[in-house]
Amino acid sequence: MNDPTLIGPCADYEHDIVELQEGGLPADRVPAVRSHLEHCRRCRDWAAAFAMVDARLAAGLPMPALSPDFDARLRERIAALAAPGARAELRTRLELEHDSVVESLVHTARRRAVLGGLGSAALAFCLVTAGRDLIAEGASWLPALGEGPERWAAFGALGAVIAVAALAWSAARSGVAGLAWPR
Ligand SMILES: [Zn+2]
């Protein structure tokens, strides 16, 4: 066997010879390495064998194949990312989506609260009309409403407000104007 790759080059030059063949050797080192190759047969043979193996490997390895429009698509995406305002636009869009979701949640919650409040108003109305005398006897806030006819006028106004609220609640709930016991 006189395969020069089994013997190897001079240890000090192996790395430099590879670098020289791959074009990566610093320019100030090139003359010394070339000069050594001229005078050292062992390194020269090894360099030739290395070049041959390297060429065969390069020819035998499959080249990575990219889809024909890969470059175009890549350039497009880079341009989109680099375009001024593209990130800001994306961010604004995401923020708008977020805001609309939050707003819809808040809206739903508020609507439920309003409906619940109106339901309570209708219940209070029924209690007031059904048990007016009972409430008049027991409620501690009644003195603030005055005495005698004034008290009943205040009750009337309160009842009217509650009746309107109950009508609104009923309309909002069933779509039909009219008093209905909450379901
Ligand atoms: Zn040598």
PDB file of C-alpha atoms and ligand atoms in Angstrom:
ATOM      1  CA  MET A   1       0.000   0.000   0.000  1.00  0.00           C
ATOM      2  CA  ASN A   2       1.448   3.285  -0.973  1.00  0.00           C
ATOM      3  CA  ASP A   3      -1.652   5.295  -0.255  1.00  0.00           C
ATOM      4  CA  PRO A   4      -0.238   8.666   0.855  1.00  0.00           C
ATOM      5  CA  THR A   5      -3.298   9.349   3.026  1.00  0.00           C
ATOM      6  CA  LEU A   6      -2.230   6.481   5.286  1.00  0.00           C
ATOM      7  CA  ILE A   7       1.190   8.022   5.841  1.00  0.00           C
ATOM      8  CA  GLY A   8      -0.036  11.576   6.209  1.00  0.00           C
ATOM      9  CA  PRO A   9       1.716  14.882   5.633  1.00  0.00           C
ATOM     10  CA  CYS A  10       4.189  16.605   7.913  1.00  0.00           C
ATOM     11  CA  ALA A  11       2.272  17.388  11.074  1.00  0.00           C
ATOM     12  CA  ASP A  12       3.159  21.094  10.903  1.00  0.00           C
ATOM     13  CA  TYR A  13       1.658  21.423   7.412  1.00  0.00           C
ATOM     14  CA  GLU A  14      -1.447  19.259   7.430  1.00  0.00           C
ATOM     15  CA  HIS A  15      -3.804  21.986   8.531  1.00  0.00           C
ATOM     16  CA  ASP A  16      -2.204  24.560   6.231  1.00  0.00           C
ATOM     17  CA  ILE A  17      -2.455  22.249   3.186  1.00  0.00           C
ATOM     18  CA  VAL A  18      -6.170  21.701   3.777  1.00  0.00           C
ATOM     19  CA  GLU A  19      -6.670  25.439   4.240  1.00  0.00           C
ATOM     20  CA  LEU A  20      -4.728  26.141   1.058  1.00  0.00           C
ATOM     21  CA  GLN A  21      -6.907  23.792  -0.980  1.00  0.00           C
ATOM     22  CA  GLU A  22     -10.111  25.209   0.462  1.00  0.00           C
ATOM     23  CA  GLY A  23      -8.939  28.769  -0.127  1.00  0.00           C
ATOM     24  CA  GLY A  24      -8.920  29.707   3.551  1.00  0.00           C
ATOM     25  CA  LEU A  25      -5.187  30.001   4.157  1.00  0.00           C
ATOM     26  CA  PRO A  26      -4.026  33.509   5.158  1.00  0.00           C
ATOM     27  CA  ALA A  27      -2.162  35.121   2.230  1.00  0.00           C
ATOM     28  CA  ASP A  28       1.070  35.535   4.233  1.00  0.00           C
ATOM     29  CA  ARG A  29       1.193  31.775   4.839  1.00  0.00           C
ATOM     30  CA  VAL A  30       0.605  30.730   1.199  1.00  0.00           C
ATOM     31  CA  PRO A  31       4.220  31.114  -0.096  1.00  0.00           C
ATOM     32  CA  ALA A  32       5.680  29.055   2.741  1.00  0.00           C
ATOM     33  CA  VAL A  33       3.178  26.222   2.280  1.00  0.00           C
ATOM     34  CA  ARG A  34       3.611  26.195  -1.501  1.00  0.00           C
ATOM     35  CA  SER A  35       7.362  26.151  -1.084  1.00  0.00           C
ATOM     36  CA  HIS A  36       7.112  23.223   1.341  1.00  0.00           C
ATOM     37  CA  LEU A  37       4.870  21.290  -1.069  1.00  0.00           C
ATOM     38  CA  GLU A  38       7.465  21.769  -3.814  1.00  0.00           C
ATOM     39  CA  HIS A  39      10.176  20.279  -1.677  1.00  0.00           C
ATOM     40  CA  CYS A  40       8.277  17.622   0.309  1.00  0.00           C
ATOM     41  CA  ARG A  41       7.048  14.717  -1.691  1.00  0.00           C
ATOM     42  CA  ARG A  42       5.141  13.233   1.227  1.00  0.00           C
ATOM     43  CA  CYS A  43       3.058  16.380   1.624  1.00  0.00           C
ATOM     44  CA  ARG A  44       2.652  16.768  -2.128  1.00  0.00           C
ATOM     45  CA  ASP A  45       1.275  13.226  -2.483  1.00  0.00           C
ATOM     46  CA  TRP A  46      -0.975  13.662   0.496  1.00  0.00           C
ATOM     47  CA  ALA A  47      -2.255  16.984  -0.887  1.00  0.00           C
ATOM     48  CA  ALA A  48      -3.032  15.357  -4.247  1.00  0.00           C
ATOM     49  CA  ALA A  49      -4.832  12.440  -2.603  1.00  0.00           C
ATOM     50  CA  PHE A  50      -6.752  14.810  -0.367  1.00  0.00           C
ATOM     51  CA  ALA A  51      -7.790  16.925  -3.361  1.00  0.00           C
ATOM     52  CA  MET A  52      -9.026  13.820  -5.177  1.00  0.00           C
ATOM     53  CA  VAL A  53     -11.042  12.526  -2.213  1.00  0.00           C
ATOM     54  CA  ASP A  54     -12.411  16.019  -1.619  1.00  0.00           C
ATOM     55  CA  ALA A  55     -13.536  16.312  -5.252  1.00  0.00           C
ATOM     56  CA  ARG A  56     -15.192  12.887  -5.172  1.00  0.00           C
ATOM     57  CA  LEU A  57     -17.026  13.729  -1.976  1.00  0.00           C
ATOM     58  CA  ALA A  58     -18.197  17.026  -3.410  1.00  0.00           C
ATOM     59  CA  ALA A  59     -19.450  15.282  -6.567  1.00  0.00           C
ATOM     60  CA  GLY A  60     -21.124  12.448  -4.661  1.00  0.00           C
ATOM     61  CA  LEU A  61     -22.957  14.475  -2.070  1.00  0.00           C
ATOM     62  CA  PRO A  62     -26.493  15.371  -3.019  1.00  0.00           C
ATOM     63  CA  MET A  63     -27.001  19.071  -3.338  1.00  0.00           C
ATOM     64  CA  PRO A  64     -29.807  20.345  -1.116  1.00  0.00           C
ATOM     65  CA  ALA A  65     -32.734  21.160  -3.348  1.00  0.00           C
ATOM     66  CA  LEU A  66     -34.993  24.090  -2.623  1.00  0.00           C
ATOM     67  CA  SER A  67     -38.337  24.763  -4.193  1.00  0.00           C
ATOM     68  CA  PRO A  68     -38.052  27.081  -7.210  1.00  0.00           C
ATOM     69  CA  ASP A  69     -39.872  29.965  -5.538  1.00  0.00           C
ATOM     70  CA  PHE A  70     -38.006  29.620  -2.241  1.00  0.00           C
ATOM     71  CA  ASP A  71     -35.841  32.677  -2.887  1.00  0.00           C
ATOM     72  CA  ALA A  72     -38.767  34.805  -3.930  1.00  0.00           C
ATOM     73  CA  ARG A  73     -40.810  33.837  -0.880  1.00  0.00           C
ATOM     74  CA  LEU A  74     -37.868  34.348   1.460  1.00  0.00           C
ATOM     75  CA  ARG A  75     -37.190  37.787   0.019  1.00  0.00           C
ATOM     76  CA  GLU A  76     -40.855  38.652   0.343  1.00  0.00           C
ATOM     77  CA  ARG A  77     -40.954  37.680   4.008  1.00  0.00           C
ATOM     78  CA  ILE A  78     -37.732  39.542   4.773  1.00  0.00           C
ATOM     79  CA  ALA A  79     -39.090  42.602   3.009  1.00  0.00           C
ATOM     80  CA  ALA A  80     -42.326  42.339   4.983  1.00  0.00           C
ATOM     81  CA  LEU A  81     -40.398  42.113   8.259  1.00  0.00           C
ATOM     82  CA  ALA A  82     -38.021  44.919   7.354  1.00  0.00           C
ATOM     83  CA  ALA A  83     -40.720  47.208   5.983  1.00  0.00           C
ATOM     84  CA  PRO A  84     -41.199  50.198   8.256  1.00  0.00           C
ATOM     85  CA  GLY A  85     -44.479  49.927  10.088  1.00  0.00           C
ATOM     86  CA  ALA A  86     -45.013  46.238   9.296  1.00  0.00           C
ATOM     87  CA  ARG A  87     -44.404  45.201  12.886  1.00  0.00           C
ATOM     88  CA  ALA A  88     -46.383  48.127  14.187  1.00  0.00           C
ATOM     89  CA  GLU A  89     -49.241  47.211  11.874  1.00  0.00           C
ATOM     90  CA  LEU A  90     -49.227  43.603  13.061  1.00  0.00           C
ATOM     91  CA  ARG A  91     -49.132  44.766  16.649  1.00  0.00           C
ATOM     92  CA  THR A  92     -51.988  47.205  16.110  1.00  0.00           C
ATOM     93  CA  ARG A  93     -54.061  44.473  14.497  1.00  0.00           C
ATOM     94  CA  LEU A  94     -53.445  42.124  17.427  1.00  0.00           C
ATOM     95  CA  GLU A  95     -54.248  44.877  19.902  1.00  0.00           C
ATOM     96  CA  LEU A  96     -57.485  45.671  18.091  1.00  0.00           C
ATOM     97  CA  GLU A  97     -58.498  42.002  18.172  1.00  0.00           C
ATOM     98  CA  HIS A  98     -57.686  41.881  21.878  1.00  0.00           C
ATOM     99  CA  ASP A  99     -59.654  45.065  22.555  1.00  0.00           C
ATOM    100  CA  SER A 100     -62.692  43.826  20.676  1.00  0.00           C
ATOM    101  CA  VAL A 101     -62.700  40.553  22.621  1.00  0.00           C
ATOM    102  CA  VAL A 102     -62.401  42.414  25.930  1.00  0.00           C
ATOM    103  CA  GLU A 103     -65.097  44.893  24.882  1.00  0.00           C
ATOM    104  CA  SER A 104     -67.471  42.111  23.941  1.00  0.00           C
ATOM    105  CA  LEU A 105     -66.868  40.417  27.307  1.00  0.00           C
ATOM    106  CA  VAL A 106     -67.441  43.677  29.173  1.00  0.00           C
ATOM    107  CA  HIS A 107     -70.557  44.363  27.106  1.00  0.00           C
ATOM    108  CA  THR A 108     -71.988  40.926  27.884  1.00  0.00           C
ATOM    109  CA  ALA A 109     -71.193  41.290  31.578  1.00  0.00           C
ATOM    110  CA  ARG A 110     -72.740  44.776  31.690  1.00  0.00           C
ATOM    111  CA  ARG A 111     -75.877  43.582  29.907  1.00  0.00           C
ATOM    112  CA  ARG A 112     -76.257  40.759  32.382  1.00  0.00           C
ATOM    113  CA  ALA A 113     -75.794  43.173  35.274  1.00  0.00           C
ATOM    114  CA  VAL A 114     -78.425  45.535  33.824  1.00  0.00           C
ATOM    115  CA  LEU A 115     -80.886  42.705  33.272  1.00  0.00           C
ATOM    116  CA  GLY A 116     -80.200  41.391  36.765  1.00  0.00           C
ATOM    117  CA  GLY A 117     -80.718  44.884  38.212  1.00  0.00           C
ATOM    118  CA  LEU A 118     -83.982  45.311  36.333  1.00  0.00           C
ATOM    119  CA  GLY A 119     -85.111  41.904  37.539  1.00  0.00           C
ATOM    120  CA  SER A 120     -84.412  42.982  41.105  1.00  0.00           C
ATOM    121  CA  ALA A 121     -86.369  46.193  40.468  1.00  0.00           C
ATOM    122  CA  ALA A 122     -89.371  44.219  39.236  1.00  0.00           C
ATOM    123  CA  LEU A 123     -89.167  41.998  42.309  1.00  0.00           C
ATOM    124  CA  ALA A 124     -88.961  45.065  44.570  1.00  0.00           C
ATOM    125  CA  PHE A 125     -91.981  46.568  42.778  1.00  0.00           C
ATOM    126  CA  CYS A 126     -94.007  43.461  43.454  1.00  0.00           C
ATOM    127  CA  LEU A 127     -92.953  43.456  47.100  1.00  0.00           C
ATOM    128  CA  VAL A 128     -93.809  47.138  47.459  1.00  0.00           C
ATOM    129  CA  THR A 129     -97.244  46.826  45.893  1.00  0.00           C
ATOM    130  CA  ALA A 130     -98.107  43.600  47.672  1.00  0.00           C
ATOM    131  CA  GLY A 131     -96.778  44.451  51.094  1.00  0.00           C
ATOM    132  CA  ARG A 132     -96.927  48.258  51.199  1.00  0.00           C
ATOM    133  CA  ASP A 133     -98.387  48.393  54.669  1.00  0.00           C
ATOM    134  CA  LEU A 134     -96.056  45.742  56.010  1.00  0.00           C
ATOM    135  CA  ILE A 135     -93.010  47.656  54.720  1.00  0.00           C
ATOM    136  CA  ALA A 136     -94.425  50.922  56.071  1.00  0.00           C
ATOM    137  CA  GLU A 137     -94.521  49.365  59.528  1.00  0.00           C
ATOM    138  CA  GLY A 138     -91.090  47.810  59.579  1.00  0.00           C
ATOM    139  CA  ALA A 139     -88.637  49.711  57.333  1.00  0.00           C
ATOM    140  CA  SER A 140     -86.290  52.014  59.224  1.00  0.00           C
ATOM    141  CA  TRP A 141     -85.670  54.343  56.251  1.00  0.00           C
ATOM    142  CA  LEU A 142     -89.351  55.400  56.050  1.00  0.00           C
ATOM    143  CA  PRO A 143     -89.103  58.453  58.364  1.00  0.00           C
ATOM    144  CA  ALA A 144     -86.904  60.093  55.720  1.00  0.00           C
ATOM    145  CA  LEU A 145     -89.879  60.037  53.334  1.00  0.00           C
ATOM    146  CA  GLY A 146     -92.018  62.215  55.607  1.00  0.00           C
ATOM    147  CA  GLU A 147     -95.393  61.593  57.202  1.00  0.00           C
ATOM    148  CA  GLY A 148     -98.947  60.994  56.025  1.00  0.00           C
ATOM    149  CA  PRO A 149     -99.831  61.944  52.414  1.00  0.00           C
ATOM    150  CA  GLU A 150     -96.206  62.866  51.578  1.00  0.00           C
ATOM    151  CA  ARG A 151     -95.125  59.358  52.413  1.00  0.00           C
ATOM    152  CA  TRP A 152     -97.680  57.830  50.073  1.00  0.00           C
ATOM    153  CA  ALA A 153     -96.775  60.315  47.321  1.00  0.00           C
ATOM    154  CA  ALA A 154     -93.171  59.245  47.696  1.00  0.00           C
ATOM    155  CA  PHE A 155     -94.276  55.613  47.516  1.00  0.00           C
ATOM    156  CA  GLY A 156     -96.217  56.423  44.345  1.00  0.00           C
ATOM    157  CA  ALA A 157     -93.183  57.996  42.682  1.00  0.00           C
ATOM    158  CA  LEU A 158     -90.999  55.116  43.768  1.00  0.00           C
ATOM    159  CA  GLY A 159     -93.578  52.660  42.427  1.00  0.00           C
ATOM    160  CA  ALA A 160     -93.745  54.485  39.092  1.00  0.00           C
ATOM    161  CA  VAL A 161     -89.946  54.375  38.722  1.00  0.00           C
ATOM    162  CA  ILE A 162     -89.903  50.692  39.584  1.00  0.00           C
ATOM    163  CA  ALA A 163     -92.780  50.006  37.163  1.00  0.00           C
ATOM    164  CA  VAL A 164     -90.881  51.705  34.301  1.00  0.00           C
ATOM    165  CA  ALA A 165     -87.767  49.702  35.190  1.00  0.00           C
ATOM    166  CA  ALA A 166     -89.771  46.505  35.252  1.00  0.00           C
ATOM    167  CA  LEU A 167     -91.313  47.288  31.850  1.00  0.00           C
ATOM    168  CA  ALA A 168     -87.856  47.977  30.411  1.00  0.00           C
ATOM    169  CA  TRP A 169     -86.553  44.741  31.907  1.00  0.00           C
ATOM    170  CA  SER A 170     -89.431  42.772  30.501  1.00  0.00           C
ATOM    171  CA  ALA A 171     -89.030  44.345  27.064  1.00  0.00           C
ATOM    172  CA  ALA A 172     -85.273  43.715  27.072  1.00  0.00           C
ATOM    173  CA  ARG A 173     -85.769  40.122  28.135  1.00  0.00           C
ATOM    174  CA  SER A 174     -88.634  38.936  25.991  1.00  0.00           C
ATOM    175  CA  GLY A 175     -88.910  41.654  23.341  1.00  0.00           C
ATOM    176  CA  VAL A 176     -92.567  42.139  24.274  1.00  0.00           C
ATOM    177  CA  ALA A 177     -93.626  45.249  26.176  1.00  0.00           C
ATOM    178  CA  GLY A 178     -95.652  44.334  29.204  1.00  0.00           C
ATOM    179  CA  LEU A 179     -95.324  43.209  32.758  1.00  0.00           C
ATOM    180  CA  ALA A 180     -94.282  39.626  33.247  1.00  0.00           C
ATOM    181  CA  TRP A 181     -93.034  37.777  36.263  1.00  0.00           C
ATOM    182  CA  PRO A 182     -89.260  37.178  35.819  1.00  0.00           C
ATOM    183  CA  ARG A 183     -88.479  33.716  34.589  1.00  0.00           C
TER     184      ARG A 183
HETATM  185 ZN    ZN B   1       5.971  17.835   4.304  1.00  0.00          ZN
END
